Short mmCIF file of C-alpha atoms in Angstrom, two decimals:
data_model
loop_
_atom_site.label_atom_id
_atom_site.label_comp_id
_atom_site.label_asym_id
_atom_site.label_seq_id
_atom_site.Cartn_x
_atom_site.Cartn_y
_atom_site.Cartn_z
CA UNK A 220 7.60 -8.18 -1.23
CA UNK A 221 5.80 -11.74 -1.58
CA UNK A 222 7.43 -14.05 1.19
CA UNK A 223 7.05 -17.21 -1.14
CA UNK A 224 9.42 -16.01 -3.62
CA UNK A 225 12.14 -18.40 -4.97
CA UNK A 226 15.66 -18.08 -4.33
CA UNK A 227 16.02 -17.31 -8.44
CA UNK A 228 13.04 -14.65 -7.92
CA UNK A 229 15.51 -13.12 -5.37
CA UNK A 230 18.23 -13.03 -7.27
CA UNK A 231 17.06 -11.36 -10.07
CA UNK A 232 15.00 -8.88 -8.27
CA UNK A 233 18.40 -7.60 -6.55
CA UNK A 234 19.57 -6.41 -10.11
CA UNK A 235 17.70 -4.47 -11.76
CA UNK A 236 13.58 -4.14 -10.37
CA UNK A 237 15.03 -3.29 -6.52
CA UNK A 238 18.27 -2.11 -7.03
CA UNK A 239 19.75 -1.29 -3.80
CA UNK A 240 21.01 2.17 -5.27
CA UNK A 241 18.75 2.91 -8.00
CA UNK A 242 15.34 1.45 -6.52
CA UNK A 243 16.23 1.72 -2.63
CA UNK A 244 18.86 4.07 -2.58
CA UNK A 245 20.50 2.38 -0.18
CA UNK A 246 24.36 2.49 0.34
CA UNK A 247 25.34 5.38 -0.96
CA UNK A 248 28.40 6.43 0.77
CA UNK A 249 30.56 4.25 -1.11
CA UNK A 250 28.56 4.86 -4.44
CA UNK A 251 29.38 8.43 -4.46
CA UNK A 252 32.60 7.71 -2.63
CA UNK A 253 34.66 4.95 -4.70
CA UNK A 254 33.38 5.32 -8.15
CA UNK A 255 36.26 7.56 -9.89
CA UNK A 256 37.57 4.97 -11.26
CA UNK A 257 36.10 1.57 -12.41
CA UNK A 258 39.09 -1.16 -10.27
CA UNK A 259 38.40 0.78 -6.99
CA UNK A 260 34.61 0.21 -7.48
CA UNK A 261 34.35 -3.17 -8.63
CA UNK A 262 36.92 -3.92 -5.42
CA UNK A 263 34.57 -2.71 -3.70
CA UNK A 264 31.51 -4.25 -5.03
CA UNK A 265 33.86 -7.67 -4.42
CA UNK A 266 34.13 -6.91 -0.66
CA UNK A 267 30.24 -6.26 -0.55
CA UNK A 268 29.77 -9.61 -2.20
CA UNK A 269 31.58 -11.00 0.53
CA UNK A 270 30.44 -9.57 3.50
CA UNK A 271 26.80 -9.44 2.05
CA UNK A 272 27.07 -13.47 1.14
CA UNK A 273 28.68 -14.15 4.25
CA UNK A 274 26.44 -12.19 6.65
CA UNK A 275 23.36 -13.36 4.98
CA UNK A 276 23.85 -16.97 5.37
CA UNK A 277 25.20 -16.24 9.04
CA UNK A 278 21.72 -14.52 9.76
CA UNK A 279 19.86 -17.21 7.87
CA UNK A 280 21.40 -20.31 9.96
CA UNK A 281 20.75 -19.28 13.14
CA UNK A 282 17.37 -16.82 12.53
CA UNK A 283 15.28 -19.29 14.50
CA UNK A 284 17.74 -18.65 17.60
CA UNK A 285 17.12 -14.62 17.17
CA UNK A 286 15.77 -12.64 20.40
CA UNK A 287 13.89 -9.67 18.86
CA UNK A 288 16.06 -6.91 21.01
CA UNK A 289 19.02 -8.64 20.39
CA UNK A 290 19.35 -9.07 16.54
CA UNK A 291 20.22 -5.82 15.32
CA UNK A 292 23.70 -6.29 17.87
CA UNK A 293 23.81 -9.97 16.26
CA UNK A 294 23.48 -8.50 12.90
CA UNK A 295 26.32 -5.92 13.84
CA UNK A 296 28.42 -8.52 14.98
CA UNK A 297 28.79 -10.54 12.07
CA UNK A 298 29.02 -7.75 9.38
CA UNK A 299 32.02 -6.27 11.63
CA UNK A 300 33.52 -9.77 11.12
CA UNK A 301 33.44 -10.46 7.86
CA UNK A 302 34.31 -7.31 6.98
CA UNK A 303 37.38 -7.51 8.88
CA UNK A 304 38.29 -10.11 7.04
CA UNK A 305 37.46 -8.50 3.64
CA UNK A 306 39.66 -5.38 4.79
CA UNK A 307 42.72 -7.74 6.01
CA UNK A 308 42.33 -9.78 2.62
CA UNK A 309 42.98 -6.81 0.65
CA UNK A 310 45.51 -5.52 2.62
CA UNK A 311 47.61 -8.54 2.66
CA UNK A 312 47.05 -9.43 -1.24
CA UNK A 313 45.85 -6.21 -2.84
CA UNK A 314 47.97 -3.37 -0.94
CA UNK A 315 47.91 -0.58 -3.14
CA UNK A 316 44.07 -1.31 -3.61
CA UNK A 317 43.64 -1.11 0.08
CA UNK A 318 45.50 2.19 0.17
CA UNK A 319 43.25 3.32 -2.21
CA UNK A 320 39.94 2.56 -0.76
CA UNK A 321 41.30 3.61 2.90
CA UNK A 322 38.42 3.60 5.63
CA UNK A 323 35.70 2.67 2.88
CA UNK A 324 36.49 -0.69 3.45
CA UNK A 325 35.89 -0.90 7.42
CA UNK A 326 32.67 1.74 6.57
CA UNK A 327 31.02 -1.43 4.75
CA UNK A 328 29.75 -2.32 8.79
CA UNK A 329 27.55 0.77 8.36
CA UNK A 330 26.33 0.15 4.52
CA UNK A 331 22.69 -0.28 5.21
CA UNK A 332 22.45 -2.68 2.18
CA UNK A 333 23.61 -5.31 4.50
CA UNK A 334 21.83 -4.32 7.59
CA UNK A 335 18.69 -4.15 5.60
CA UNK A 336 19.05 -7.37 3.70
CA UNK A 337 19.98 -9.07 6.99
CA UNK A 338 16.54 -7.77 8.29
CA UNK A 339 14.01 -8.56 5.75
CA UNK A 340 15.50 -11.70 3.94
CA UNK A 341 18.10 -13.65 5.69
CA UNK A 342 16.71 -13.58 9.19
CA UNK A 343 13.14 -14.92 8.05
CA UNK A 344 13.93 -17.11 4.98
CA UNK A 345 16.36 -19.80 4.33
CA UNK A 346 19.75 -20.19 3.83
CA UNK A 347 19.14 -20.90 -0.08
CA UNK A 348 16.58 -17.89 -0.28
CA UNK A 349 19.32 -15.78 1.91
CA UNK A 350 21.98 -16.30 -0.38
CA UNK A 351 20.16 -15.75 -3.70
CA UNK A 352 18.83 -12.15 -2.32
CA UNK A 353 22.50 -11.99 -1.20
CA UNK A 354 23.90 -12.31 -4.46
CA UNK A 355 21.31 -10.55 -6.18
CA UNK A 356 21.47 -7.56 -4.55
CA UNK A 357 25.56 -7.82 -4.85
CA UNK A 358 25.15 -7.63 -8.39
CA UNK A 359 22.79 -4.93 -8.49
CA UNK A 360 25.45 -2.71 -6.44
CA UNK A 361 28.38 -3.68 -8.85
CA UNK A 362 26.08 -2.72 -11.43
CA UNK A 363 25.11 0.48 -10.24
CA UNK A 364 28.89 1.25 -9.24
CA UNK A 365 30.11 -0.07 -12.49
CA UNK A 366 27.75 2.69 -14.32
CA UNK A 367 28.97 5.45 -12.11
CA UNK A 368 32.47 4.84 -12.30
CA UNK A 369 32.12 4.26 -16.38
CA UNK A 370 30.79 7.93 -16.71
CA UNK A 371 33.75 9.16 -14.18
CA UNK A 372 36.85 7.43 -14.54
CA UNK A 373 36.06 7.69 -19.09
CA UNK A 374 35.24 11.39 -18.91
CA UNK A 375 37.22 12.47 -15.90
CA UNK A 376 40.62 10.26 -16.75
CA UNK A 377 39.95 9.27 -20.00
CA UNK A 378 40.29 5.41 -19.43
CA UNK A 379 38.32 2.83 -18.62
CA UNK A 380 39.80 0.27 -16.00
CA UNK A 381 42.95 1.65 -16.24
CA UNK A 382 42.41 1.10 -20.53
CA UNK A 383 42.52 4.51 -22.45
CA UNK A 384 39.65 5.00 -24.20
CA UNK A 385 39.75 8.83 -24.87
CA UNK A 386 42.61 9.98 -27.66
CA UNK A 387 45.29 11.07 -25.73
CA UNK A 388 44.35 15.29 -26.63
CA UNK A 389 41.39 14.55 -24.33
CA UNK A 390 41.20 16.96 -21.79
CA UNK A 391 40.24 15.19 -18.52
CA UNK A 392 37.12 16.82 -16.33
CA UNK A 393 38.78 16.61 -13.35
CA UNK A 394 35.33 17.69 -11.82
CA UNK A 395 34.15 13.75 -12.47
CA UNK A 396 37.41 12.65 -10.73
CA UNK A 397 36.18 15.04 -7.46
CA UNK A 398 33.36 14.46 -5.24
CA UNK A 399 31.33 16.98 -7.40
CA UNK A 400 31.26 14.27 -10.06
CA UNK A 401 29.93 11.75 -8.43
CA UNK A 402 27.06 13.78 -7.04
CA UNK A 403 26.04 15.13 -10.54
CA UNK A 404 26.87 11.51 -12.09
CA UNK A 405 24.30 10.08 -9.74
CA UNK A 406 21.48 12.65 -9.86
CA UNK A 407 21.95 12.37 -13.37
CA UNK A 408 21.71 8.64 -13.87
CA UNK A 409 19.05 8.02 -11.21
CA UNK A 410 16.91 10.67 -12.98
CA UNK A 411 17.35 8.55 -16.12
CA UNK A 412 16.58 4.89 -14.37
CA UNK A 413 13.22 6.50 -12.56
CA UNK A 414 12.55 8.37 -16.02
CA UNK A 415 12.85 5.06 -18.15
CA UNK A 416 11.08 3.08 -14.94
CA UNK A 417 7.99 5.53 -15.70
CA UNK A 418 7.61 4.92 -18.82
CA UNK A 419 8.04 1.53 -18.56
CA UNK A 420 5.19 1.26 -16.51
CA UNK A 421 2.83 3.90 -17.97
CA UNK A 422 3.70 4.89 -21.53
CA UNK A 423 1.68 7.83 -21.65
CA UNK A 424 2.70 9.96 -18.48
CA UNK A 425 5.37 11.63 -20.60
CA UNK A 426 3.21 12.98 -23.17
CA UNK B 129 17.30 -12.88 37.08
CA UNK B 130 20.88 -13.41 36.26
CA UNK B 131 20.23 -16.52 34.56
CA UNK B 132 17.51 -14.73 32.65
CA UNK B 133 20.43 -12.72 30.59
CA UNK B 134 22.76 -15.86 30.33
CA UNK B 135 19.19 -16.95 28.49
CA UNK B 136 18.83 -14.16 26.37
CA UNK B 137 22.28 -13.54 25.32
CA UNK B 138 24.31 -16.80 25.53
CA UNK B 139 23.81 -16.40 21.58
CA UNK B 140 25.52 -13.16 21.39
CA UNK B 141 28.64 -14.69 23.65
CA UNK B 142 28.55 -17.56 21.68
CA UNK B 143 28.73 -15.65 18.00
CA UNK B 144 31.40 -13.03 19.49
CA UNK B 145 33.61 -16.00 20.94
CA UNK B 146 33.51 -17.97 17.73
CA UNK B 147 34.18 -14.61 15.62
CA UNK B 148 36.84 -13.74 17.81
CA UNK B 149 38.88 -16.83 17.41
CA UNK B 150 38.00 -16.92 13.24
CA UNK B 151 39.71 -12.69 13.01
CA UNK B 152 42.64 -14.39 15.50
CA UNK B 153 43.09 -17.08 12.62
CA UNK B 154 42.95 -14.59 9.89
CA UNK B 155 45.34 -12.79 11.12
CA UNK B 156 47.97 -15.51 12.00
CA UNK B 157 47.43 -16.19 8.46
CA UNK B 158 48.58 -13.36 6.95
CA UNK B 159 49.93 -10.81 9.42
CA UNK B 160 53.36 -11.63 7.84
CA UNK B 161 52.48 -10.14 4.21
CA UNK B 162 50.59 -7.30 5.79
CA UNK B 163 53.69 -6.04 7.53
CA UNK B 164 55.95 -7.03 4.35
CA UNK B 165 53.74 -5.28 2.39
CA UNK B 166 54.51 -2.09 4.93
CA UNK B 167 57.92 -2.96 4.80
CA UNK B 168 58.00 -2.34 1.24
CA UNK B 169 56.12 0.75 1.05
CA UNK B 170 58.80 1.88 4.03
CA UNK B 171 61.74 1.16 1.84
CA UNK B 172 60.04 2.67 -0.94
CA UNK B 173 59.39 6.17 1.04
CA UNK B 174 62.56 6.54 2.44
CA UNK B 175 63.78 8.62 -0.65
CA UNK B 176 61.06 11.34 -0.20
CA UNK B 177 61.43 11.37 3.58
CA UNK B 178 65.45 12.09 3.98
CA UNK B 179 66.85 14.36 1.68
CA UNK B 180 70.16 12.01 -0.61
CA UNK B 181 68.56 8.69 0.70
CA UNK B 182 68.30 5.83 -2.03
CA UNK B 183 67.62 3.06 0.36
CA UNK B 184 67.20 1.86 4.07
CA UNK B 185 68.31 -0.68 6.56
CA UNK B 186 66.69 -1.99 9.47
CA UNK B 187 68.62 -0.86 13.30
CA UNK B 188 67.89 -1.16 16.58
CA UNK B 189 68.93 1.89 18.74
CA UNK B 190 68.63 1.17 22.08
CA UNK B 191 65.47 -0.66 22.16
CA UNK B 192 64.03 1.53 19.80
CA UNK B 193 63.04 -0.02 16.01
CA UNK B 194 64.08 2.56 13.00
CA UNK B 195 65.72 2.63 9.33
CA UNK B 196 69.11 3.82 8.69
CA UNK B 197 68.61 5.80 5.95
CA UNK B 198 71.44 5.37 2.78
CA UNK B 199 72.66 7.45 -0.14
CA UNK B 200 73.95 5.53 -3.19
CA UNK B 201 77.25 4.75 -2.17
CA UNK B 202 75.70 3.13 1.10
CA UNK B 203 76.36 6.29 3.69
CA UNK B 204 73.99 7.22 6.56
CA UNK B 205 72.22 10.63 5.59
CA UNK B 206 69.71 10.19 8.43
CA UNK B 207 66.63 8.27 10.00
CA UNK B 208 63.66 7.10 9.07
CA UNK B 209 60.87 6.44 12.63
CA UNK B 210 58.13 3.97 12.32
CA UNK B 211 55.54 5.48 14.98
CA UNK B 212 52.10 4.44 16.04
CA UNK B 213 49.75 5.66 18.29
CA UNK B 214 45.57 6.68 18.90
CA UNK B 215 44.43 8.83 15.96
CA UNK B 216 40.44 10.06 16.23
CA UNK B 217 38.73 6.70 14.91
CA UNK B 218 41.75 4.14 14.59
CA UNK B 219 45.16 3.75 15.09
CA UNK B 220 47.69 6.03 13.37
CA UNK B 221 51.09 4.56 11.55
CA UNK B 222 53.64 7.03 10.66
CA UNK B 223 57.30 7.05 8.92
CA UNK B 224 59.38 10.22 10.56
CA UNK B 225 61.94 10.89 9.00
CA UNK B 226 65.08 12.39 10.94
CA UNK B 227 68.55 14.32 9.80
CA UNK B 228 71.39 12.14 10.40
CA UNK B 229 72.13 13.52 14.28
CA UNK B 230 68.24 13.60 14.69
CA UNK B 231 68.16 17.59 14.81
CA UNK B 232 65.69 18.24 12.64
CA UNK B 233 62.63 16.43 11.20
CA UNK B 234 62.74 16.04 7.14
CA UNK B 235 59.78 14.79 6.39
CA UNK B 236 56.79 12.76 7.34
CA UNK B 237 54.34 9.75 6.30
CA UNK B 238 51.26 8.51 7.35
CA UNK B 239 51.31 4.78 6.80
CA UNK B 240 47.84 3.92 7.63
CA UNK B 241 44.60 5.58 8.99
CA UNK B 242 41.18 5.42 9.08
CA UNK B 243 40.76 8.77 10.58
CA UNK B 244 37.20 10.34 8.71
CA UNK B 245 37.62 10.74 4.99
CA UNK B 246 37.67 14.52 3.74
CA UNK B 247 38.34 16.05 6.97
CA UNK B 248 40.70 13.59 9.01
CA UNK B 249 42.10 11.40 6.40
CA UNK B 250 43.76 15.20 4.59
CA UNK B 251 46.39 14.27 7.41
CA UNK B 252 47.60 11.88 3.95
CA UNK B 253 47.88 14.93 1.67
CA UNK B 254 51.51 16.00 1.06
CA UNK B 255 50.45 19.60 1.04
CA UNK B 256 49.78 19.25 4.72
CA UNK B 257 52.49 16.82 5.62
CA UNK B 258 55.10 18.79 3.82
CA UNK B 259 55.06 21.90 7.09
CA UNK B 260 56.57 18.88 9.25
CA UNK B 261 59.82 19.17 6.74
CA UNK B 262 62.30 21.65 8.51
CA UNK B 263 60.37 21.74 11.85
CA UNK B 264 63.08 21.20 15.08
CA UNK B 265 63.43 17.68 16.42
CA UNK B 266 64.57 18.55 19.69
CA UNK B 267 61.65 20.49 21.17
CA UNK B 268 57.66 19.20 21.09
CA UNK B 269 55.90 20.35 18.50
CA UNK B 270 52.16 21.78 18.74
CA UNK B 271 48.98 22.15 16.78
CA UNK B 272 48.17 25.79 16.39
CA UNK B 273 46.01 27.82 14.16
CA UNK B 274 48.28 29.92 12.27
CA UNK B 275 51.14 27.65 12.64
CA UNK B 276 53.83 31.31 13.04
CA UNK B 277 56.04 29.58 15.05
CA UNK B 278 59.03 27.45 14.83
CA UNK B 279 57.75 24.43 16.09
CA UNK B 280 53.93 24.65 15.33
CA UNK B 281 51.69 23.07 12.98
CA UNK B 282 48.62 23.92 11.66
CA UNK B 283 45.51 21.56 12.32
CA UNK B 284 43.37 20.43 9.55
CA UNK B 285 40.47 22.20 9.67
CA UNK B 286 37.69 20.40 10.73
CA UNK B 287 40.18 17.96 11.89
CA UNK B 288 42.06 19.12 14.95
CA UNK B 289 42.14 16.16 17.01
CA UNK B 290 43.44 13.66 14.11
CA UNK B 291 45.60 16.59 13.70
CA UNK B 292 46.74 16.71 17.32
CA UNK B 293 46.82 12.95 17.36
CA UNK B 294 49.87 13.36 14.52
CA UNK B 295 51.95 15.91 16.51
CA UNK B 296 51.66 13.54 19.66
CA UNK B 297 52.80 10.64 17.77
CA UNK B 298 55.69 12.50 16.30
CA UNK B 299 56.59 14.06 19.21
CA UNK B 300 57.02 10.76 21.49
CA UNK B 301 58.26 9.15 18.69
CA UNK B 302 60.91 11.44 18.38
CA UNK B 303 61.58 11.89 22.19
CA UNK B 304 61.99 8.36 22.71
CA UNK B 305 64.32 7.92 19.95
CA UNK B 306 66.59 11.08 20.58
CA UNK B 307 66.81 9.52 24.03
CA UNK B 308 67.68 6.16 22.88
CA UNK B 309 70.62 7.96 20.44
CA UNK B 310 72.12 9.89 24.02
CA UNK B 311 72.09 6.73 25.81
CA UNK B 312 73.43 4.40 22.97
CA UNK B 313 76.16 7.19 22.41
CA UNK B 314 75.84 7.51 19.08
#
């Protein structure tokens, strides 16, 4: 990764070319975990937003004042925190929600997208840099979670945010619903994104 | 040397300090909806907890905090327990609920955990909560593997200390109030 990149390079690099769960397979507890249906996912992908936002401009403010042994515990610190606050949030104004996503929320600490956006963007590049990686990356993990819970909460439940989509004498795969789903879901799109990303970049390797 | 780590870490006092006091804040904030949101969900459970309840209303017995639980035409058909204590990664909140001389347990609730999901966190799952139902109020219950007895339960697999954690909480939940009920005379 180029260190001179603008904070608009950053953003849109987060999205789609290194997509924290399709390019860097990063954070996929909660991928496989939250995606059977699409409210509990994008609630999640909020909460990353928030913590990843918030813990990247933390990092980025005071990276000059960084001890090398000490950052990781820094880093720790201030994910812990704003994730706190993400987790009290919902439970005070989006109860059932909270119910719903259980200890996902508090497991955001240990999503390595944050640790590892902490470590090679916010705590050597600028606040402005920081927080267009930061959202760039947020929307490439919404993205990927909205396409896994599309697949599972349409064929699995039939909806689609709660919508129905399906006629009602759709009979619901509750396999897609069950952790099973989401495995197969996954493989199966991140076989497509690397297949297409192939040949993208060299036409002729699939003849 | 001392003043070397004051040097190297003042940072990470500094950051926890200043986080600290920013979670204290968020929590004066809204600590009140939190617990009304609980409050709500109590209410709402106390139908599927005591056999004839409709409703509850907040007591005191003794010191002891617990819902009255009420059929339609407003008469006590038994208790409903708040009771919290250590689960395996976080703290446990449960709803006992209690026949109306606090013989017999009628059902149970887990309010809130963040014990580890699909091993821990099946403590939720009615299909395990549902062997508390029935199970004698006056003696301690205890986690064991085929659950034969009277008074035993039987763990989660691959969960037997968030399991254990449940029968403790129940059990001096339960204790405290039946001893609250002999002294209040009730």
């Amino acid at each position: 990764m180029s260190e001179d990149a603008t904070p608009l390079e950053r953003f849109i690099r987060g999205i789609i070319p290194e997509n924290p769960v399709y390019r860097q397979l990063l954070g996929l507890c909660p991928t496989l975990a939250v995606t059977n249906n699409m409210k509990a996912a994008m609630t999640m992908s909020g909460a990353v937003l928030f913590v990843l936002v918030g813990a990247n401009l933390v990092v980025s403010l005071i990276r000059g004042l960084l001890k090398p042994h000490l950052r990781i515990l820094i880093f720790t610190l201030t994910i812990a925190t704003f994730v706190t606050i993400a987790d009290r949030f919902l439970a005070a104004f989006m109860y059932p929600m909270s119910k719903e996503l259980g200890p996902y929320v508090p497991l955001i600490i240990v999503n390595c997208i944050i640790i590892c956006r902490c470590e090679v963007c916010a705590s050597r590049q600028s606040p402005a840099a920081a927080l267009g990686d930061a959202l760039g990356q947020s929307l490439g993990f919404a993205l990927a979670l909205a396409s896994i819970a599309t697949v599972r909460e349409i064929l699995g439940s039939g909806t689609w945010l709660g919508i129905r989509i399906l006629p009602a004498g759709w009979d619901n795969w509750v396999i897609m619903v069950l952790p099973g789903g989401a495995f197969l879901t996954m493989g199966l799109l991140l076989g497509i994104a690397n297949w297409l990303g192939t040949v993208r970049r060299n036409p002729k390797a699939t003849e | 040397m001392k003043m070397k780590y004051i040097s190297e870490a003042w940072l990470v006092l500094l950051l926890a300090t200043v986080f600290a006091l920013a979670l204290a804040a968020v929590d004066l904030a809204w600590k009140d909806r939190i617990e009304e949101n609980k409050r709500r969900e109590t209410i709402g459970q106390i139908p599927h907890l005591v056999p004839g309840a409709v409703t509850g209303k907040k007591d005191f017995v003794g010191k002891v905090f617990v819902y009255r639980a009420l059929d339609s035409k407003g008469r006590q058909v038994g208790w409903v327990l708040p009771a919290v204590g250590q689960g395996f990664a976080d703290k446990i909140e449960l709803l006992i609920g209690l026949d109306s001389k606090a013989e017999h347990i009628t059902g149970l609730y887990v309010l809130e955990q963040k014990e580890t999901p699909g091993l821990g966190a099946t403590i939720v799952a009615a299909q395990w909560r549902k062997q508390f139902a029935g199970k004698p109020a006056t003696v301690p219950l205890h986690v064991s593997k085929a659950a034969t007895g009277e008074n035993e339960i039987q763990a989660v697999t691959g969960a037997t200390i968030s399991s254990e954690s449940v029968v403790s909480i129940v059990n001096e939940a339960v204790g405290g109030f039946r001893r609250a009920l002999e002294v209040s005379g009730r």
